[in-house]
């Protein structure tokens, strides 16, 4: 059931924007890490392992989180928690692997708009069928227009010489990651309600993601060979901390916003932050300045038109 004490739309949207800011910073960190170790999947595994370690320490220190993990364990043992609720982390594994494979080459802005398309389309579908913890969320004209504007931002990003400088598969992977992010947010939100602990749901997400990445990294190493040694710069390992923070925040606020609005808010945070990152630290195949400005302007409009409006009495 949806929470009885709801956050105000501006506060919930602020949380979604914060998720986007953290996601953009994480994308660049994991992108650089992927370049350093010459294996994006291994970079994703490192990021998830750091996040899992951080969450383990936090859970040990918080009694309510330990109780939530106990309810999670009991639900798995008694099979009262469906297996699919435990798989949100698999989509998180896809996201961080995609960051490691593409963000260091495409830049954060271009990576983000691919994610936007996947999040927007899948968020509309998940809200309409009631898959998220908020139940069925009406697909209003404003929400549809917000989704259209978000896709328009993608169109702006793909104009110019972008398609000529980046391979098609590298542009499609962020879209797939966006689809996964929408599903992960809805799934983790449902699990957080079931175990009454967003922190425990996030912990389960990182366990599932780490297992998936261990398998994927093993296959990648067998095919491509041993990656480069992990770099010595400490900041390259902060992606895992950011990932645990925004997945936890998403599991909490998705019940207040619905999947689509949370995705649009995070888009705003991602694009605004990615502009700063790409201007200060340009990537090889990043968009032009006019494209970056246009993407952000359209993304802001997409969030504004999708916000719920209060009815006058």
PDB file of N, CA and C in Angstrom, residues 132-236:
ATOM      1  N   UNK A 132       4.733  -0.177  -9.733  1.00  0.00           N
ATOM      2  CA  UNK A 132       5.476   0.453  -8.643  1.00  0.00           C
ATOM      3  C   UNK A 132       4.715   0.459  -7.340  1.00  0.00           C
ATOM      4  N   UNK A 133       5.378   0.835  -6.238  1.00  0.00           N
ATOM      5  CA  UNK A 133       4.747   0.824  -4.922  1.00  0.00           C
ATOM      6  C   UNK A 133       3.640   1.856  -4.770  1.00  0.00           C
ATOM      7  N   UNK A 134       3.573   2.856  -5.638  1.00  0.00           N
ATOM      8  CA  UNK A 134       2.500   3.848  -5.572  1.00  0.00           C
ATOM      9  C   UNK A 134       1.215   3.335  -6.212  1.00  0.00           C
ATOM     10  N   UNK A 135       1.240   2.121  -6.778  1.00  0.00           N
ATOM     11  CA  UNK A 135       0.058   1.592  -7.442  1.00  0.00           C
ATOM     12  C   UNK A 135      -0.097   2.208  -8.827  1.00  0.00           C
ATOM     13  N   UNK A 136      -1.324   2.130  -9.353  1.00  0.00           N
ATOM     14  CA  UNK A 136      -1.604   2.702 -10.665  1.00  0.00           C
ATOM     15  C   UNK A 136      -1.562   4.221 -10.565  1.00  0.00           C
ATOM     16  N   UNK A 137      -0.682   4.840 -11.341  1.00  0.00           N
ATOM     17  CA  UNK A 137      -0.556   6.296 -11.382  1.00  0.00           C
ATOM     18  C   UNK A 137      -1.128   6.778 -12.708  1.00  0.00           C
ATOM     19  N   UNK A 138      -2.095   7.685 -12.647  1.00  0.00           N
ATOM     20  CA  UNK A 138      -2.770   8.138 -13.854  1.00  0.00           C
ATOM     21  C   UNK A 138      -1.781   8.725 -14.853  1.00  0.00           C
ATOM     22  N   UNK A 139      -1.922   8.323 -16.102  1.00  0.00           N
ATOM     23  CA  UNK A 139      -1.090   8.873 -17.165  1.00  0.00           C
ATOM     24  C   UNK A 139      -1.814  10.114 -17.695  1.00  0.00           C
ATOM     25  N   UNK A 140      -1.589  11.234 -17.043  1.00  0.00           N
ATOM     26  CA  UNK A 140      -2.248  12.489 -17.382  1.00  0.00           C
ATOM     27  C   UNK A 140      -1.610  13.122 -18.611  1.00  0.00           C
ATOM     28  N   UNK A 141      -2.296  14.065 -19.247  1.00  0.00           N
ATOM     29  CA  UNK A 141      -1.683  14.761 -20.390  1.00  0.00           C
ATOM     30  C   UNK A 141      -0.348  15.404 -20.033  1.00  0.00           C
ATOM     31  N   UNK A 142      -0.244  15.967 -18.806  1.00  0.00           N
ATOM     32  CA  UNK A 142       1.017  16.584 -18.400  1.00  0.00           C
ATOM     33  C   UNK A 142       2.143  15.580 -18.327  1.00  0.00           C
ATOM     34  N   UNK A 143       1.853  14.378 -17.823  1.00  0.00           N
ATOM     35  CA  UNK A 143       2.893  13.361 -17.717  1.00  0.00           C
ATOM     36  C   UNK A 143       3.319  12.861 -19.101  1.00  0.00           C
ATOM     37  N   UNK A 144       2.326  12.713 -19.990  1.00  0.00           N
ATOM     38  CA  UNK A 144       2.656  12.295 -21.357  1.00  0.00           C
ATOM     39  C   UNK A 144       3.505  13.356 -22.047  1.00  0.00           C
ATOM     40  N   UNK A 145       3.115  14.639 -21.890  1.00  0.00           N
ATOM     41  CA  UNK A 145       3.889  15.717 -22.488  1.00  0.00           C
ATOM     42  C   UNK A 145       5.300  15.768 -21.901  1.00  0.00           C
ATOM     43  N   UNK A 146       5.419  15.512 -20.581  1.00  0.00           N
ATOM     44  CA  UNK A 146       6.738  15.454 -19.969  1.00  0.00           C
ATOM     45  C   UNK A 146       7.597  14.377 -20.596  1.00  0.00           C
ATOM     46  N   UNK A 147       6.997  13.213 -20.850  1.00  0.00           N
ATOM     47  CA  UNK A 147       7.738  12.143 -21.509  1.00  0.00           C
ATOM     48  C   UNK A 147       8.148  12.505 -22.924  1.00  0.00           C
ATOM     49  N   UNK A 148       7.243  13.180 -23.662  1.00  0.00           N
ATOM     50  CA  UNK A 148       7.564  13.596 -25.030  1.00  0.00           C
ATOM     51  C   UNK A 148       8.721  14.588 -25.034  1.00  0.00           C
ATOM     52  N   UNK A 149       8.689  15.539 -24.096  1.00  0.00           N
ATOM     53  CA  UNK A 149       9.771  16.525 -24.031  1.00  0.00           C
ATOM     54  C   UNK A 149      11.097  15.869 -23.655  1.00  0.00           C
ATOM     55  N   UNK A 150      11.044  14.875 -22.760  1.00  0.00           N
ATOM     56  CA  UNK A 150      12.275  14.166 -22.400  1.00  0.00           C
ATOM     57  C   UNK A 150      12.858  13.464 -23.617  1.00  0.00           C
ATOM     58  N   UNK A 151      11.996  12.866 -24.445  1.00  0.00           N
ATOM     59  CA  UNK A 151      12.478  12.228 -25.663  1.00  0.00           C
ATOM     60  C   UNK A 151      12.995  13.263 -26.663  1.00  0.00           C
ATOM     61  N   UNK A 152      12.397  14.466 -26.637  1.00  0.00           N
ATOM     62  CA  UNK A 152      12.905  15.529 -27.505  1.00  0.00           C
ATOM     63  C   UNK A 152      14.344  15.888 -27.134  1.00  0.00           C
ATOM     64  N   UNK A 153      14.654  15.838 -25.837  1.00  0.00           N
ATOM     65  CA  UNK A 153      16.027  16.091 -25.399  1.00  0.00           C
ATOM     66  C   UNK A 153      16.979  15.062 -26.002  1.00  0.00           C
ATOM     67  N   UNK A 154      16.487  13.825 -26.130  1.00  0.00           N
ATOM     68  CA  UNK A 154      17.309  12.787 -26.756  1.00  0.00           C
ATOM     69  C   UNK A 154      17.555  13.124 -28.222  1.00  0.00           C
ATOM     70  N   UNK A 155      16.503  13.598 -28.913  1.00  0.00           N
ATOM     71  CA  UNK A 155      16.659  13.972 -30.312  1.00  0.00           C
ATOM     72  C   UNK A 155      17.696  15.066 -30.497  1.00  0.00           C
ATOM     73  N   UNK A 156      17.688  16.047 -29.601  1.00  0.00           N
ATOM     74  CA  UNK A 156      18.678  17.125 -29.673  1.00  0.00           C
ATOM     75  C   UNK A 156      20.086  16.562 -29.504  1.00  0.00           C
ATOM     76  N   UNK A 157      20.222  15.621 -28.586  1.00  0.00           N
ATOM     77  CA  UNK A 157      21.553  15.071 -28.299  1.00  0.00           C
ATOM     78  C   UNK A 157      22.122  14.290 -29.477  1.00  0.00           C
ATOM     79  N   UNK A 158      21.252  13.711 -30.295  1.00  0.00           N
ATOM     80  CA  UNK A 158      21.721  12.867 -31.393  1.00  0.00           C
ATOM     81  C   UNK A 158      21.896  13.633 -32.694  1.00  0.00           C
ATOM     82  N   UNK A 159      21.656  14.937 -32.679  1.00  0.00           N
ATOM     83  CA  UNK A 159      21.870  15.730 -33.884  1.00  0.00           C
ATOM     84  C   UNK A 159      23.350  16.074 -34.013  1.00  0.00           C
ATOM     85  N   UNK A 160      23.696  16.713 -35.101  1.00  0.00           N
ATOM     86  CA  UNK A 160      25.103  17.059 -35.301  1.00  0.00           C
ATOM     87  C   UNK A 160      25.925  15.838 -35.702  1.00  0.00           C
ATOM     88  N   UNK A 161      27.140  15.741 -35.179  1.00  0.00           N
ATOM     89  CA  UNK A 161      28.076  14.690 -35.595  1.00  0.00           C
ATOM     90  C   UNK A 161      28.173  13.537 -34.607  1.00  0.00           C
ATOM     91  N   UNK A 162      27.235  13.480 -33.638  1.00  0.00           N
ATOM     92  CA  UNK A 162      27.353  12.467 -32.594  1.00  0.00           C
ATOM     93  C   UNK A 162      27.300  11.058 -33.174  1.00  0.00           C
ATOM     94  N   UNK A 163      26.331  10.809 -34.068  1.00  0.00           N
ATOM     95  CA  UNK A 163      26.187   9.465 -34.626  1.00  0.00           C
ATOM     96  C   UNK A 163      27.393   9.062 -35.457  1.00  0.00           C
ATOM     97  N   UNK A 164      28.118  10.044 -35.983  1.00  0.00           N
ATOM     98  CA  UNK A 164      29.293   9.734 -36.793  1.00  0.00           C
ATOM     99  C   UNK A 164      30.521   9.438 -35.955  1.00  0.00           C
ATOM    100  N   UNK A 165      30.529   9.906 -34.710  1.00  0.00           N
ATOM    101  CA  UNK A 165      31.724   9.754 -33.867  1.00  0.00           C
ATOM    102  C   UNK A 165      31.601   8.640 -32.839  1.00  0.00           C
ATOM    103  N   UNK A 166      30.386   8.101 -32.628  1.00  0.00           N
ATOM    104  CA  UNK A 166      30.206   7.040 -31.633  1.00  0.00           C
ATOM    105  C   UNK A 166      29.493   5.860 -32.271  1.00  0.00           C
ATOM    106  N   UNK A 167      29.907   4.619 -31.989  1.00  0.00           N
ATOM    107  CA  UNK A 167      29.236   3.449 -32.561  1.00  0.00           C
ATOM    108  C   UNK A 167      27.818   3.298 -32.023  1.00  0.00           C
ATOM    109  N   UNK A 168      26.945   2.680 -32.816  1.00  0.00           N
ATOM    110  CA  UNK A 168      25.529   2.560 -32.464  1.00  0.00           C
ATOM    111  C   UNK A 168      25.328   1.784 -31.166  1.00  0.00           C
ATOM    112  N   UNK A 169      26.105   0.711 -30.967  1.00  0.00           N
ATOM    113  CA  UNK A 169      25.911  -0.093 -29.762  1.00  0.00           C
ATOM    114  C   UNK A 169      26.188   0.723 -28.505  1.00  0.00           C
ATOM    115  N   UNK A 170      27.125   1.669 -28.619  1.00  0.00           N
ATOM    116  CA  UNK A 170      27.467   2.489 -27.463  1.00  0.00           C
ATOM    117  C   UNK A 170      26.346   3.467 -27.133  1.00  0.00           C
ATOM    118  N   UNK A 171      25.545   3.839 -28.129  1.00  0.00           N
ATOM    119  CA  UNK A 171      24.408   4.714 -27.905  1.00  0.00           C
ATOM    120  C   UNK A 171      23.192   3.939 -27.403  1.00  0.00           C
ATOM    121  N   UNK A 172      23.072   2.660 -27.769  1.00  0.00           N
ATOM    122  CA  UNK A 172      21.921   1.857 -27.357  1.00  0.00           C
ATOM    123  C   UNK A 172      22.045   1.350 -25.917  1.00  0.00           C
ATOM    124  N   UNK A 173      23.266   1.132 -25.463  1.00  0.00           N
ATOM    125  CA  UNK A 173      23.443   0.622 -24.103  1.00  0.00           C
ATOM    126  C   UNK A 173      22.869   1.561 -23.038  1.00  0.00           C
ATOM    127  N   UNK A 174      23.077   2.883 -23.097  1.00  0.00           N
ATOM    128  CA  UNK A 174      22.452   3.752 -22.101  1.00  0.00           C
ATOM    129  C   UNK A 174      20.925   3.672 -22.114  1.00  0.00           C
ATOM    130  N   UNK A 175      20.315   3.486 -23.307  1.00  0.00           N
ATOM    131  CA  UNK A 175      18.861   3.318 -23.372  1.00  0.00           C
ATOM    132  C   UNK A 175      18.434   2.084 -22.579  1.00  0.00           C
ATOM    133  N   UNK A 176      19.141   0.972 -22.780  1.00  0.00           N
ATOM    134  CA  UNK A 176      18.831  -0.248 -22.040  1.00  0.00           C
ATOM    135  C   UNK A 176      19.014  -0.028 -20.542  1.00  0.00           C
ATOM    136  N   UNK A 177      20.042   0.724 -20.166  1.00  0.00           N
ATOM    137  CA  UNK A 177      20.255   1.022 -18.753  1.00  0.00           C
ATOM    138  C   UNK A 177      19.093   1.827 -18.187  1.00  0.00           C
ATOM    139  N   UNK A 178      18.559   2.783 -18.971  1.00  0.00           N
ATOM    140  CA  UNK A 178      17.421   3.578 -18.515  1.00  0.00           C
ATOM    141  C   UNK A 178      16.185   2.729 -18.282  1.00  0.00           C
ATOM    142  N   UNK A 179      15.934   1.773 -19.172  1.00  0.00           N
ATOM    143  CA  UNK A 179      14.825   0.834 -18.969  1.00  0.00           C
ATOM    144  C   UNK A 179      15.022   0.085 -17.659  1.00  0.00           C
ATOM    145  N   UNK A 180      16.249  -0.359 -17.423  1.00  0.00           N
ATOM    146  CA  UNK A 180      16.544  -1.096 -16.195  1.00  0.00           C
ATOM    147  C   UNK A 180      16.405  -0.252 -14.944  1.00  0.00           C
ATOM    148  N   UNK A 181      16.799   1.028 -15.025  1.00  0.00           N
ATOM    149  CA  UNK A 181      16.704   1.909 -13.866  1.00  0.00           C
ATOM    150  C   UNK A 181      15.253   2.084 -13.432  1.00  0.00           C
ATOM    151  N   UNK A 182      14.343   2.257 -14.395  1.00  0.00           N
ATOM    152  CA  UNK A 182      12.927   2.408 -14.060  1.00  0.00           C
ATOM    153  C   UNK A 182      12.399   1.151 -13.374  1.00  0.00           C
ATOM    154  N   UNK A 183      12.753  -0.008 -13.915  1.00  0.00           N
ATOM    155  CA  UNK A 183      12.283  -1.262 -13.316  1.00  0.00           C
ATOM    156  C   UNK A 183      12.910  -1.475 -11.942  1.00  0.00           C
ATOM    157  N   UNK A 184      14.188  -1.141 -11.797  1.00  0.00           N
ATOM    158  CA  UNK A 184      14.867  -1.303 -10.514  1.00  0.00           C
ATOM    159  C   UNK A 184      14.224  -0.433  -9.435  1.00  0.00           C
ATOM    160  N   UNK A 185      13.904   0.814  -9.776  1.00  0.00           N
ATOM    161  CA  UNK A 185      13.292   1.713  -8.800  1.00  0.00           C
ATOM    162  C   UNK A 185      11.951   1.169  -8.328  1.00  0.00           C
ATOM    163  N   UNK A 186      11.135   0.689  -9.271  1.00  0.00           N
ATOM    164  CA  UNK A 186       9.826   0.146  -8.904  1.00  0.00           C
ATOM    165  C   UNK A 186       9.973  -1.123  -8.070  1.00  0.00           C
ATOM    166  N   UNK A 187      10.877  -1.999  -8.465  1.00  0.00           N
ATOM    167  CA  UNK A 187      11.069  -3.266  -7.754  1.00  0.00           C
ATOM    168  C   UNK A 187      11.613  -3.039  -6.349  1.00  0.00           C
ATOM    169  N   UNK A 188      12.620  -2.181  -6.213  1.00  0.00           N
ATOM    170  CA  UNK A 188      13.174  -1.899  -4.891  1.00  0.00           C
ATOM    171  C   UNK A 188      12.155  -1.203  -3.999  1.00  0.00           C
ATOM    172  N   UNK A 189      11.306  -0.350  -4.593  1.00  0.00           N
ATOM    173  CA  UNK A 189      10.257   0.284  -3.810  1.00  0.00           C
ATOM    174  C   UNK A 189       9.252  -0.724  -3.274  1.00  0.00           C
ATOM    175  N   UNK A 190       8.889  -1.698  -4.097  1.00  0.00           N
ATOM    176  CA  UNK A 190       7.974  -2.756  -3.649  1.00  0.00           C
ATOM    177  C   UNK A 190       8.615  -3.583  -2.538  1.00  0.00           C
ATOM    178  N   UNK A 191       9.895  -3.935  -2.707  1.00  0.00           N
ATOM    179  CA  UNK A 191      10.577  -4.720  -1.685  1.00  0.00           C
ATOM    180  C   UNK A 191      10.725  -3.929  -0.390  1.00  0.00           C
ATOM    181  N   UNK A 192      11.002  -2.623  -0.497  1.00  0.00           N
ATOM    182  CA  UNK A 192      11.126  -1.779   0.697  1.00  0.00           C
ATOM    183  C   UNK A 192       9.824  -1.752   1.480  1.00  0.00           C
ATOM    184  N   UNK A 193       8.689  -1.701   0.781  1.00  0.00           N
ATOM    185  CA  UNK A 193       7.403  -1.764   1.475  1.00  0.00           C
ATOM    186  C   UNK A 193       7.203  -3.117   2.147  1.00  0.00           C
ATOM    187  N   UNK A 194       7.601  -4.176   1.473  1.00  0.00           N
ATOM    188  CA  UNK A 194       7.367  -5.530   2.002  1.00  0.00           C
ATOM    189  C   UNK A 194       8.172  -5.772   3.279  1.00  0.00           C
ATOM    190  N   UNK A 195       9.422  -5.314   3.319  1.00  0.00           N
ATOM    191  CA  UNK A 195      10.272  -5.552   4.493  1.00  0.00           C
ATOM    192  C   UNK A 195      10.301  -4.355   5.435  1.00  0.00           C
ATOM    193  N   UNK A 196       9.552  -3.280   5.066  1.00  0.00           N
ATOM    194  CA  UNK A 196       9.443  -2.074   5.894  1.00  0.00           C
ATOM    195  C   UNK A 196      10.810  -1.424   6.161  1.00  0.00           C
ATOM    196  N   UNK A 197      11.669  -1.462   5.151  1.00  0.00           N
ATOM    197  CA  UNK A 197      13.011  -0.902   5.327  1.00  0.00           C
ATOM    198  C   UNK A 197      13.645  -0.645   3.963  1.00  0.00           C
ATOM    199  N   UNK A 198      13.679   0.627   3.503  1.00  0.00           N
ATOM    200  CA  UNK A 198      14.376   0.912   2.248  1.00  0.00           C
ATOM    201  C   UNK A 198      15.852   0.517   2.279  1.00  0.00           C
ATOM    202  N   UNK A 199      16.487   0.616   3.445  1.00  0.00           N
ATOM    203  CA  UNK A 199      17.905   0.271   3.546  1.00  0.00           C
ATOM    204  C   UNK A 199      18.117  -1.221   3.298  1.00  0.00           C
ATOM    205  N   UNK A 200      17.229  -2.055   3.820  1.00  0.00           N
ATOM    206  CA  UNK A 200      17.346  -3.496   3.597  1.00  0.00           C
ATOM    207  C   UNK A 200      17.096  -3.848   2.135  1.00  0.00           C
ATOM    208  N   UNK A 201      16.138  -3.150   1.506  1.00  0.00           N
ATOM    209  CA  UNK A 201      15.884  -3.385   0.081  1.00  0.00           C
ATOM    210  C   UNK A 201      17.102  -2.990  -0.752  1.00  0.00           C
ATOM    211  N   UNK A 202      17.738  -1.896  -0.390  1.00  0.00           N
ATOM    212  CA  UNK A 202      18.943  -1.469  -1.094  1.00  0.00           C
ATOM    213  C   UNK A 202      20.065  -2.482  -0.914  1.00  0.00           C
ATOM    214  N   UNK A 203      20.198  -3.026   0.295  1.00  0.00           N
ATOM    215  CA  UNK A 203      21.205  -4.041   0.585  1.00  0.00           C
ATOM    216  C   UNK A 203      20.997  -5.268  -0.303  1.00  0.00           C
ATOM    217  N   UNK A 204      19.726  -5.702  -0.444  1.00  0.00           N
ATOM    218  CA  UNK A 204      19.426  -6.839  -1.303  1.00  0.00           C
ATOM    219  C   UNK A 204      19.760  -6.523  -2.751  1.00  0.00           C
ATOM    220  N   UNK A 205      19.495  -5.282  -3.159  1.00  0.00           N
ATOM    221  CA  UNK A 205      19.802  -4.871  -4.529  1.00  0.00           C
ATOM    222  C   UNK A 205      21.302  -4.981  -4.810  1.00  0.00           C
ATOM    223  N   UNK A 206      22.113  -4.578  -3.847  1.00  0.00           N
ATOM    224  CA  UNK A 206      23.561  -4.643  -4.040  1.00  0.00           C
ATOM    225  C   UNK A 206      24.072  -6.082  -4.000  1.00  0.00           C
ATOM    226  N   UNK A 207      23.450  -6.931  -3.210  1.00  0.00           N
ATOM    227  CA  UNK A 207      23.851  -8.342  -3.210  1.00  0.00           C
ATOM    228  C   UNK A 207      23.589  -8.959  -4.583  1.00  0.00           C
ATOM    229  N   UNK A 208      22.374  -8.732  -5.119  1.00  0.00           N
ATOM    230  CA  UNK A 208      22.022  -9.296  -6.421  1.00  0.00           C
ATOM    231  C   UNK A 208      22.918  -8.727  -7.517  1.00  0.00           C
ATOM    232  N   UNK A 209      23.176  -7.422  -7.466  1.00  0.00           N
ATOM    233  CA  UNK A 209      24.019  -6.805  -8.479  1.00  0.00           C
ATOM    234  C   UNK A 209      25.449  -7.301  -8.428  1.00  0.00           C
ATOM    235  N   UNK A 210      25.971  -7.479  -7.228  1.00  0.00           N
ATOM    236  CA  UNK A 210      27.345  -7.969  -7.089  1.00  0.00           C
ATOM    237  C   UNK A 210      27.482  -9.380  -7.630  1.00  0.00           C
ATOM    238  N   UNK A 211      26.484 -10.228  -7.360  1.00  0.00           N
ATOM    239  CA  UNK A 211      26.522 -11.602  -7.887  1.00  0.00           C
ATOM    240  C   UNK A 211      26.486 -11.587  -9.409  1.00  0.00           C
ATOM    241  N   UNK A 212      25.587 -10.775  -9.971  1.00  0.00           N
ATOM    242  CA  UNK A 212      25.482 -10.691 -11.432  1.00  0.00           C
ATOM    243  C   UNK A 212      26.785 -10.194 -12.047  1.00  0.00           C
ATOM    244  N   UNK A 213      27.413  -9.205 -11.420  1.00  0.00           N
ATOM    245  CA  UNK A 213      28.651  -8.647 -11.956  1.00  0.00           C
ATOM    246  C   UNK A 213      29.826  -9.602 -11.791  1.00  0.00           C
ATOM    247  N   UNK A 214      29.825 -10.398 -10.732  1.00  0.00           N
ATOM    248  CA  UNK A 214      30.872 -11.399 -10.577  1.00  0.00           C
ATOM    249  C   UNK A 214      30.844 -12.392 -11.733  1.00  0.00           C
ATOM    250  N   UNK A 215      29.645 -12.830 -12.097  1.00  0.00           N
ATOM    251  CA  UNK A 215      29.505 -13.762 -13.221  1.00  0.00           C
ATOM    252  C   UNK A 215      29.925 -13.084 -14.525  1.00  0.00           C
ATOM    253  N   UNK A 216      29.408 -11.864 -14.735  1.00  0.00           N
ATOM    254  CA  UNK A 216      29.718 -11.148 -15.976  1.00  0.00           C
ATOM    255  C   UNK A 216      31.199 -10.821 -16.081  1.00  0.00           C
ATOM    256  N   UNK A 217      31.826 -10.411 -14.963  1.00  0.00           N
ATOM    257  CA  UNK A 217      33.250 -10.090 -14.990  1.00  0.00           C
ATOM    258  C   UNK A 217      34.086 -11.339 -15.270  1.00  0.00           C
ATOM    259  N   UNK A 218      33.674 -12.471 -14.704  1.00  0.00           N
ATOM    260  CA  UNK A 218      34.396 -13.717 -14.977  1.00  0.00           C
ATOM    261  C   UNK A 218      34.372 -14.073 -16.452  1.00  0.00           C
ATOM    262  N   UNK A 219      33.194 -13.909 -17.077  1.00  0.00           N
ATOM    263  CA  UNK A 219      33.082 -14.190 -18.508  1.00  0.00           C
ATOM    264  C   UNK A 219      33.925 -13.205 -19.318  1.00  0.00           C
ATOM    265  N   UNK A 220      33.854 -11.928 -18.931  1.00  0.00           N
ATOM    266  CA  UNK A 220      34.607 -10.901 -19.655  1.00  0.00           C
ATOM    267  C   UNK A 220      36.115 -11.150 -19.582  1.00  0.00           C
ATOM    268  N   UNK A 221      36.592 -11.519 -18.404  1.00  0.00           N
ATOM    269  CA  UNK A 221      38.028 -11.778 -18.245  1.00  0.00           C
ATOM    270  C   UNK A 221      38.446 -13.010 -19.037  1.00  0.00           C
ATOM    271  N   UNK A 222      37.562 -14.033 -19.058  1.00  0.00           N
ATOM    272  CA  UNK A 222      37.881 -15.236 -19.821  1.00  0.00           C
ATOM    273  C   UNK A 222      37.988 -14.940 -21.315  1.00  0.00           C
ATOM    274  N   UNK A 223      37.166 -13.997 -21.799  1.00  0.00           N
ATOM    275  CA  UNK A 223      37.159 -13.681 -23.233  1.00  0.00           C
ATOM    276  C   UNK A 223      38.252 -12.679 -23.585  1.00  0.00           C
ATOM    277  N   UNK A 224      38.375 -11.607 -22.768  1.00  0.00           N
ATOM    278  CA  UNK A 224      39.264 -10.496 -23.104  1.00  0.00           C
ATOM    279  C   UNK A 224      40.632 -10.560 -22.438  1.00  0.00           C
ATOM    280  N   UNK A 225      40.766 -11.387 -21.416  1.00  0.00           N
ATOM    281  CA  UNK A 225      42.010 -11.449 -20.687  1.00  0.00           C
ATOM    282  C   UNK A 225      41.967 -10.634 -19.410  1.00  0.00           C
ATOM    283  N   UNK A 226      43.042 -10.680 -18.657  1.00  0.00           N
ATOM    284  CA  UNK A 226      43.109 -10.008 -17.359  1.00  0.00           C
ATOM    285  C   UNK A 226      43.117  -8.499 -17.551  1.00  0.00           C
ATOM    286  N   UNK A 227      42.286  -7.753 -16.806  1.00  0.00           N
ATOM    287  CA  UNK A 227      42.263  -6.289 -16.949  1.00  0.00           C
ATOM    288  C   UNK A 227      43.492  -5.643 -16.330  1.00  0.00           C
ATOM    289  N   UNK A 228      43.592  -4.333 -16.507  1.00  0.00           N
ATOM    290  CA  UNK A 228      44.672  -3.583 -15.884  1.00  0.00           C
ATOM    291  C   UNK A 228      44.501  -3.573 -14.367  1.00  0.00           C
ATOM    292  N   UNK A 229      45.597  -3.339 -13.656  1.00  0.00           N
ATOM    293  CA  UNK A 229      45.533  -3.273 -12.195  1.00  0.00           C
ATOM    294  C   UNK A 229      44.668  -2.085 -11.763  1.00  0.00           C
ATOM    295  N   UNK A 230      43.897  -2.230 -10.677  1.00  0.00           N
ATOM    296  CA  UNK A 230      43.073  -1.119 -10.184  1.00  0.00           C
ATOM    297  C   UNK A 230      43.923   0.111  -9.923  1.00  0.00           C
ATOM    298  N   UNK A 231      43.436   1.296 -10.292  1.00  0.00           N
ATOM    299  CA  UNK A 231      44.224   2.525 -10.117  1.00  0.00           C
ATOM    300  C   UNK A 231      44.367   2.896  -8.648  1.00  0.00           C
ATOM    301  N   UNK A 232      45.332   3.754  -8.374  1.00  0.00           N
ATOM    302  CA  UNK A 232      45.624   4.136  -6.987  1.00  0.00           C
ATOM    303  C   UNK A 232      44.809   5.334  -6.514  1.00  0.00           C
ATOM    304  N   UNK A 233      44.191   6.100  -7.427  1.00  0.00           N
ATOM    305  CA  UNK A 233      43.467   7.308  -7.027  1.00  0.00           C
ATOM    306  C   UNK A 233      42.234   6.948  -6.203  1.00  0.00           C
ATOM    307  N   UNK A 234      42.127   7.422  -4.967  1.00  0.00           N
ATOM    308  CA  UNK A 234      40.991   7.052  -4.103  1.00  0.00           C
ATOM    309  C   UNK A 234      39.640   7.499  -4.643  1.00  0.00           C
ATOM    310  N   UNK A 235      39.571   8.642  -5.350  1.00  0.00           N
ATOM    311  CA  UNK A 235      38.272   9.158  -5.792  1.00  0.00           C
ATOM    312  C   UNK A 235      37.602   8.252  -6.809  1.00  0.00           C
ATOM    313  N   UNK A 236      38.368   7.388  -7.473  1.00  0.00           N
ATOM    314  CA  UNK A 236      37.784   6.494  -8.453  1.00  0.00           C
ATOM    315  C   UNK A 236      36.967   5.370  -7.819  1.00  0.00           C
TER     316      UNK A 236
END
